[in-house]
Every structure is written in C-alpha cells, then in structure tokens.
Coordinates of C-alpha atoms in Angstrom, one line a residue:
X688 CA 173.4 334.8 141.2
X689 CA 174.5 332.7 144.2
X690 CA 173.5 329.1 144.1
X691 CA 170.8 328.3 146.7
X692 CA 171.7 325.9 149.4
X693 CA 169.3 323.0 150.2
X694 CA 169.5 322.4 153.9
X695 CA 168.1 318.9 153.4
X696 CA 170.8 317.8 151.0
X697 CA 173.4 315.2 152.1
X698 CA 177.1 315.4 151.6
X699 CA 177.0 311.7 150.6
X700 CA 177.5 311.4 146.8
X701 CA 174.5 310.4 144.8
X702 CA 174.7 306.8 143.7
X703 CA 172.6 303.7 143.1
X704 CA 174.3 302.1 146.2
X705 CA 173.3 305.2 148.3
X706 CA 169.8 304.6 147.2
X707 CA 170.0 301.0 148.6
X708 CA 170.9 298.9 145.6
X709 CA 174.3 297.3 145.5
X710 CA 175.4 296.2 142.0
X711 CA 178.5 294.7 143.5
X712 CA 176.4 292.4 145.8
X713 CA 174.3 291.4 142.8
X714 CA 177.3 290.5 140.8
X715 CA 178.6 288.5 143.8
X716 CA 175.3 286.6 144.1
X717 CA 175.5 285.7 140.4
X718 CA 179.1 284.5 140.9
X719 CA 177.9 282.2 143.8
X720 CA 174.8 280.7 142.2
X721 CA 176.2 280.3 138.6
X722 CA 177.7 276.8 139.3
X723 CA 174.4 275.8 141.0
X724 CA 172.3 276.8 138.0
X725 CA 174.6 274.9 135.6
X726 CA 173.5 271.7 137.4
X727 CA 170.0 272.2 136.1
X728 CA 170.5 272.0 132.4
X729 CA 169.5 270.0 129.3
X730 CA 171.1 269.3 126.0
X731 CA 168.7 271.7 124.2
X732 CA 170.0 274.7 126.2
X733 CA 171.9 277.1 124.0
X734 CA 174.3 279.8 125.3
X735 CA 174.9 280.3 129.0
X736 CA 174.2 282.6 131.9
X737 CA 174.6 286.3 131.4
X738 CA 172.6 286.8 128.2
X739 CA 169.5 288.9 127.9
X740 CA 167.4 285.9 127.1
X741 CA 167.7 282.2 127.6
X742 CA 167.8 280.0 124.5
X743 CA 166.3 276.6 124.1
X744 CA 166.2 274.4 121.0
X745 CA 162.7 272.9 120.9
X746 CA 163.7 269.9 118.8
X747 CA 161.6 267.9 116.4
X748 CA 158.0 267.2 117.1
X749 CA 155.1 266.3 114.8
X750 CA 152.7 268.8 116.3
X751 CA 154.1 270.3 119.5
X752 CA 151.9 272.2 121.9
X753 CA 153.7 274.5 124.4
X754 CA 152.4 274.5 127.9
X755 CA 153.3 277.3 130.4
X756 CA 152.5 278.0 134.0
X757 CA 153.6 280.6 136.6
X758 CA 153.4 280.3 140.4
X759 CA 154.9 281.1 143.7
X760 CA 155.0 279.5 147.1
X761 CA 152.8 281.8 149.1
X762 CA 153.3 282.4 152.8
X763 CA 155.5 279.3 153.3
X764 CA 158.2 282.0 152.6
X765 CA 157.4 283.5 156.1
X766 CA 158.4 280.2 157.7
X767 CA 161.7 280.1 155.7
X768 CA 162.5 283.6 156.6
X769 CA 161.6 283.1 160.3
X770 CA 164.0 280.1 160.4
X771 CA 166.6 281.8 158.3
X772 CA 166.7 278.6 156.1
X773 CA 166.4 279.3 152.4
X774 CA 167.8 276.3 150.5
X775 CA 164.6 274.3 150.1
X776 CA 162.0 277.0 149.2
X777 CA 163.2 276.8 145.6
X778 CA 162.2 273.2 145.4
X779 CA 158.7 274.2 146.4
X780 CA 158.7 276.9 143.7
X781 CA 159.7 274.4 140.9
X782 CA 157.1 271.9 142.1
X783 CA 154.3 274.3 142.0
X784 CA 155.1 275.2 138.4
X785 CA 156.1 271.9 136.7
X786 CA 153.5 269.7 138.4
X787 CA 150.8 271.9 136.9
X788 CA 152.3 271.4 133.4
X789 CA 152.4 267.6 133.7
X790 CA 148.6 267.4 134.3
X791 CA 148.1 267.7 130.5
X792 CA 151.0 265.4 129.8
X793 CA 153.5 268.1 129.0
X794 CA 157.2 267.4 129.7
X795 CA 158.8 270.4 131.6
X796 CA 161.6 271.8 129.5
X797 CA 162.8 274.9 131.3
X798 CA 162.0 277.3 134.1
X799 CA 162.8 280.9 134.7
X800 CA 162.7 282.4 138.2
X801 CA 162.2 285.9 139.7
X802 CA 163.5 286.8 143.1
X803 CA 162.4 290.1 144.6
X804 CA 164.4 290.9 147.8
X805 CA 164.8 293.9 150.1
X806 CA 168.5 293.7 150.3
X807 CA 170.8 291.4 148.2
X808 CA 172.9 289.2 150.5
X809 CA 174.8 287.1 148.0
X810 CA 174.9 284.0 150.2
X811 CA 171.1 284.1 150.8
X812 CA 170.4 284.5 147.1
X813 CA 172.7 281.6 146.4
X814 CA 170.8 279.5 148.9
X815 CA 167.5 280.3 147.3
X816 CA 168.9 279.5 143.8
X817 CA 170.4 276.2 145.1
X818 CA 166.9 275.0 145.9
X819 CA 165.5 276.1 142.5
X820 CA 168.4 274.3 140.8
X821 CA 167.7 271.1 142.8
X822 CA 164.0 271.3 142.0
X823 CA 164.8 271.6 138.3
X824 CA 167.1 268.5 138.5
X825 CA 164.3 266.6 140.2
X826 CA 161.9 267.7 137.4
X827 CA 164.3 267.0 134.6
X828 CA 164.1 270.6 133.3
X829 CA 166.6 273.3 132.8
X830 CA 167.0 276.5 134.8
X831 CA 167.2 278.7 131.8
X832 CA 167.6 282.1 133.5
X833 CA 166.0 284.4 135.9
X834 CA 166.1 287.8 137.6
X835 CA 167.1 289.0 141.1
X836 CA 165.6 292.4 141.9
X837 CA 166.7 294.5 144.9
X838 CA 163.8 296.6 146.3
X839 CA 165.0 298.9 149.0
X840 CA 162.4 301.1 150.6
X841 CA 159.7 298.8 149.2
X842 CA 160.6 295.6 151.0
X843 CA 162.2 295.2 154.4
X844 CA 165.9 294.1 154.0
X845 CA 165.2 290.6 155.3
X846 CA 162.2 290.0 153.1
X847 CA 162.0 288.4 149.7
X848 CA 159.5 286.8 147.4
X849 CA 159.9 284.2 144.6
X850 CA 158.0 283.3 141.5
X851 CA 158.7 281.4 138.4
X852 CA 157.4 280.4 135.0
X853 CA 157.9 276.9 133.6
X854 CA 157.5 275.9 130.0
X855 CA 156.8 272.4 128.7
X856 CA 155.8 270.6 125.5
X857 CA 153.4 267.8 124.6
X858 CA 152.4 266.3 121.2
X859 CA 148.9 267.4 120.2
X860 CA 147.7 263.8 119.9
X861 CA 149.1 262.9 123.3
X862 CA 147.4 265.8 125.2
X863 CA 145.7 264.7 128.4
X864 CA 142.5 266.2 129.7
X865 CA 138.9 265.8 130.8
X866 CA 137.8 264.8 127.3
X867 CA 139.7 261.5 127.7
X868 CA 137.9 260.5 131.0
X869 CA 135.5 257.6 130.7
X870 CA 133.1 255.9 133.1
X871 CA 134.8 253.2 135.1
X872 CA 138.2 254.9 135.0
X873 CA 140.3 254.3 138.1
X874 CA 141.4 257.2 140.3
X875 CA 144.8 256.7 141.8
X876 CA 146.2 258.9 144.6
X877 CA 149.9 259.7 145.1
X878 CA 151.0 260.6 148.6
X879 CA 152.2 264.1 149.4
X880 CA 155.3 264.9 151.4
X881 CA 153.3 267.1 153.8
X882 CA 151.6 270.4 153.4
X883 CA 153.5 271.1 150.1
X884 CA 153.0 274.8 149.5
X885 CA 149.3 275.5 150.2
X886 CA 147.3 276.4 153.3
X887 CA 150.2 278.1 155.1
X888 CA 148.2 281.1 156.1
X889 CA 145.8 278.8 158.0
X890 CA 148.6 276.6 159.4
X891 CA 150.5 279.6 160.6
X892 CA 147.4 281.2 162.1
X893 CA 146.5 278.0 164.0
X894 CA 150.0 276.9 165.1
X895 CA 152.0 280.0 165.4
X896 CA 149.6 282.9 166.1
X897 CA 146.8 281.3 168.1
X898 CA 148.7 278.4 169.8
X899 CA 152.0 280.3 170.0
X900 CA 154.1 277.2 169.2
X901 CA 157.8 277.8 168.6
X902 CA 159.2 276.8 165.2
X903 CA 162.2 275.3 166.9
X904 CA 160.2 273.3 169.4
X905 CA 160.2 269.5 169.0
X906 CA 156.7 268.0 168.4
X907 CA 156.4 264.3 169.4
X908 CA 153.5 263.7 167.0
X909 CA 155.7 264.9 164.1
X910 CA 159.0 263.4 165.2
X911 CA 160.9 266.6 164.6
X912 CA 160.6 270.4 165.1
X913 CA 157.6 272.2 163.9
X914 CA 159.7 274.4 161.6
X915 CA 161.3 271.3 160.0
X916 CA 157.9 269.9 159.3
X917 CA 156.6 273.1 157.8
X918 CA 159.6 273.5 155.6
X919 CA 159.4 269.9 154.2
X920 CA 159.8 270.4 150.4
X921 CA 156.9 269.9 148.1
X922 CA 157.2 266.5 146.3
X923 CA 157.9 266.9 142.5
X924 CA 155.9 264.3 140.5
X925 CA 156.7 265.4 137.0
X926 CA 159.0 262.6 135.9
X927 CA 156.9 260.0 137.7
X928 CA 153.8 261.1 135.9
X929 CA 155.6 261.1 132.5
X930 CA 156.8 257.6 133.2
X931 CA 153.3 256.5 134.1
X932 CA 151.8 258.1 130.9
X933 CA 154.4 256.4 128.7
X934 CA 153.5 252.9 130.1
X935 CA 149.8 253.1 130.8
X936 CA 146.6 254.6 129.4
X937 CA 146.4 257.7 131.5
X938 CA 143.4 259.9 130.9
X939 CA 144.7 262.9 132.9
X940 CA 146.4 264.0 136.1
X941 CA 145.3 266.3 138.9
X942 CA 147.7 268.4 140.9
X943 CA 146.2 268.9 144.3
X944 CA 146.9 272.4 145.5
X945 CA 144.8 275.2 146.9
X946 CA 141.1 274.1 147.0
X947 CA 141.9 270.6 148.1
X948 CA 141.3 267.2 146.6
X949 CA 137.7 267.5 145.6
X950 CA 138.0 271.1 144.4
X951 CA 140.9 270.3 142.1
X952 CA 139.4 267.0 140.9
X953 CA 136.4 269.0 139.6
X954 CA 138.7 270.8 137.2
X955 CA 139.6 267.6 135.4
X956 CA 136.4 265.6 135.4
X957 CA 134.0 266.4 132.5
X958 CA 130.4 267.3 133.0
X959 CA 128.0 264.4 133.4
X960 CA 130.5 262.4 135.4
X961 CA 131.4 262.1 139.0
X962 CA 134.8 261.4 140.6
X963 CA 133.8 259.2 143.5
X964 CA 136.5 258.9 146.1
X965 CA 136.6 257.3 149.6
X966 CA 138.5 258.7 152.6
X967 CA 138.9 255.2 154.0
X968 CA 141.5 254.4 151.4
X969 CA 144.2 256.5 153.1
X970 CA 145.2 258.2 156.3
X971 CA 146.4 261.8 156.2
X972 CA 149.9 262.4 157.6
X973 CA 150.5 263.6 161.2
X974 CA 150.8 267.3 160.3
X975 CA 147.2 267.3 159.1
X976 CA 145.9 265.6 162.3
X977 CA 148.1 268.0 164.3
X978 CA 146.7 271.1 162.7
X979 CA 143.1 269.9 163.1
X980 CA 143.6 269.0 166.7
X981 CA 145.4 272.1 167.8
X982 CA 143.1 274.5 166.0
X983 CA 139.9 272.4 166.2
X984 CA 139.5 273.1 162.5
X985 CA 136.4 271.6 160.9
X986 CA 136.9 268.8 158.4
X987 CA 135.4 270.7 155.5
X988 CA 137.8 273.6 156.2
X989 CA 140.7 271.2 156.3
X990 CA 139.8 269.5 153.1
X991 CA 139.3 272.7 151.1
X992 CA 142.6 274.2 152.4
X993 CA 145.1 271.4 152.5
X994 CA 145.9 268.4 150.2
X995 CA 145.3 266.1 153.2
X996 CA 148.0 263.7 152.1
X997 CA 147.2 263.4 148.4
X998 CA 149.6 265.5 146.3
X999 CA 148.8 264.2 142.8
X1000 CA 146.1 262.1 141.2
X1001 CA 146.2 259.9 138.1
X1002 CA 143.0 258.9 136.3
X1003 CA 143.8 255.7 134.3
X1004 CA 141.9 253.1 132.3
X1005 CA 140.6 250.3 134.5
X1006 CA 142.7 247.6 132.7
X1007 CA 145.9 249.5 133.6
X1008 CA 145.1 249.8 137.3
X1009 CA 147.6 247.2 138.6
X1010 CA 150.3 248.2 136.2
X1011 CA 150.0 251.9 137.2
X1012 CA 150.3 251.0 140.9
X1013 CA 153.3 248.8 140.2
X1014 CA 155.1 251.5 138.2
X1015 CA 154.6 254.1 140.9
X1016 CA 155.8 251.6 143.6
X1017 CA 158.9 251.0 141.6
X1018 CA 159.5 254.7 141.5
X1019 CA 159.1 254.9 145.3
X1020 CA 155.8 256.7 145.2
X1021 CA 153.3 255.6 147.8
X1022 CA 150.0 255.2 145.8
X1023 CA 146.6 253.6 146.1
X1024 CA 143.2 253.4 144.5
X1025 CA 141.1 256.4 145.7
X1026 CA 138.0 255.6 143.8
X1027 CA 136.5 255.6 140.3
X1028 CA 134.7 257.7 137.8
X1029 CA 131.0 257.0 137.3
X1030 CA 128.2 258.7 135.4
X1031 CA 126.3 261.4 137.2
X1032 CA 122.8 260.6 138.3
X1033 CA 119.9 262.6 137.0
X1034 CA 119.9 266.0 138.7
X1035 CA 123.3 265.4 140.3
X1036 CA 125.5 268.5 140.2
X1037 CA 128.6 267.5 142.0
X1038 CA 131.4 266.3 139.8
X1039 CA 133.8 265.2 142.6
X1040 CA 132.8 263.9 145.9
X1041 CA 134.4 262.3 149.0
X1042 CA 132.7 259.7 151.2
X1043 CA 133.6 257.7 154.2
X1044 CA 136.0 258.6 157.0
X1045 CA 139.8 258.5 157.3
X1046 CA 141.0 255.7 159.5
X1047 CA 142.5 256.9 162.8
X1048 CA 141.7 260.6 162.0

C-alpha cells in the first residue's frame, strides 16, 4: 500500500530545536553563569554545578529547625523587560526570600532559583543569574542550584519569570516570633531602598498607563529616570538582622511586603497587644510622594500597597533600644523608633495601628 502524504507536513527535520527549544543555547547560558554562581557559595556546599541535586552539609546544631520560603518579584519584571535591563532583578528575588526567613531568626543557608523564559538568550540568562548571585552574596547564602526552562509557544520570546526557594536554619531555643513580644517593647523601623518588589501593578498603572510617563524620562523629584527608580534593587536585611539578634534582645522581625506596614505587623504581634506606630517618625521617600501626587492615590491605598519607606521592622526589649539603633547605624542602616507595643484596650480589635501624619508628605 502506498504511504499517504500529509500535505501539512514540513520538510524540516523533527527536532527539539525545531520545536523552539535550543539545548545548545541552554548549555551556553550555563557556561556563562557558572562563574557567577560560584561567587555565591559557603563552606558547607558539597559538589558543584551540574549535579541533579545541590548538596549542603547542615553542620552541628543542638536542635536545628529548618526554615524555608518561596517567592518571586511580581510585575517588577515588566519594568526590567521594558528597559532590557536584567542584572538587578535577581537581587530582588533573593531579598524577597531570605528576608522572610530572618523574621524568625533563621540564617539563610542556600537558595535555588527557577527561570522560565520564552527563548533562551544565553547573555540574558547570565544577566539574570548575575543578580541572583549578587543577592546571595549580600545575604551570606549559597546559590545551590536552579533550573532554566525554555517555554516556546507558551511565553513570548522576550518574556521570562523568576522564582526561588530559600532555606535557612535556627536553633529551636532561639526561634523568634509573636510569643516573645511583651508590653513596652520598642518597634524600630529600617529604611527601604524604594518600592522594593511590591505594589508594581499599581505603580505601573498610575505612572505608565494613566500618566503615560516614559521609563527613560528624567524625573526631577527622583533625581534620575523613572525606570532607574523603579528598578532600584530591594534592600537585603538578612545579615543586619542576624547581627542585631546576636547583640540585642530581639523579640521578632517584620518584613514589610505586600499589605504594607500595618498589615504585616499584625502578623507578628500577638492577640491582646497593639503595635502602636506614629507616621511622624519618618518621611517616605520621593517615589512614594510622586506616585501619590501623580495618581491622586488615597493614603489608605498607598499604605496597604507599598512599604512607604519601611522595609524591615525589629521589635526589641526596651532596655536594648539605644544599642539596637547604634548597631544598625554602624551597619549603615537608616533606622529609628517607630513606636511601641502596648496592651490592647477592652474591646479593641486592631493589633497594629498607625497614627499621626508624615512630615512633608
């Protein structure tokens, strides 16, 4: 019987590359970012790149508790892709993971990343990984491994997304958390470097879509282009928090991300207590004032969407207030007393509240 001819068939040989995935490009990307990944290591790392699993010697602990957290960077990626600048988004990725770990006092040990991309361009992947490696160096953790997945037909060739999982460790008797918080504890704020990695859907809607502002346009209020401001990397506080916890009686930390300052503080303050904070103790950075002015965004919406200039919070024993501020100052972290913890009044339901007004805002 004669073989039927399929008129829709192509004369091009069937191959993975014909389907849109280039193994050669993937190998080239690994070759480019391997030296970058080696920067982010620790003595506990065993083996090297190329294995099926990353190996890490946990070491000797009395009663270790492992802490793990996964995150991404949200729609900040859209700004990086629009500007074709990819070497800082990895810092944001690391920050979002490791600064969640340190809230409970855990030291970040290692991180593994996942990059999904429409088309592997080795140089672009190497840029992304360079930022991840830099973030791991800043956090003192190892980049233990990761995955780059090419998704032709599912993602546009220029698009990509990143996520990661970080793992840390804390001794059981040194675990920080709401159960340690006491009446009279001092709430110390640590300045953010800008928007960090939250609220970009609102920021892009206000600045780019409604106002039509160009990313490469210089903004006098910001002292640089809008794109440069929006791509300012998230500050990584992990090592600063660990140093603070080793020298002071820290009850817990609070990583201020989506939900804002009050929303995140409610996660670390126990029932029956109120975290009372005053806006008059700090002035939000220019980018927050700019977004509010351009978009006429209500204060409540600003405060539940953005960090408003406070990236991390430490709750410390009152006798360690001055020592904590001095330690953070020595580590070049702008910090100040936000408020204090008090017992909740009868019938009071709110566990974190802001009062007063920001100066010059």
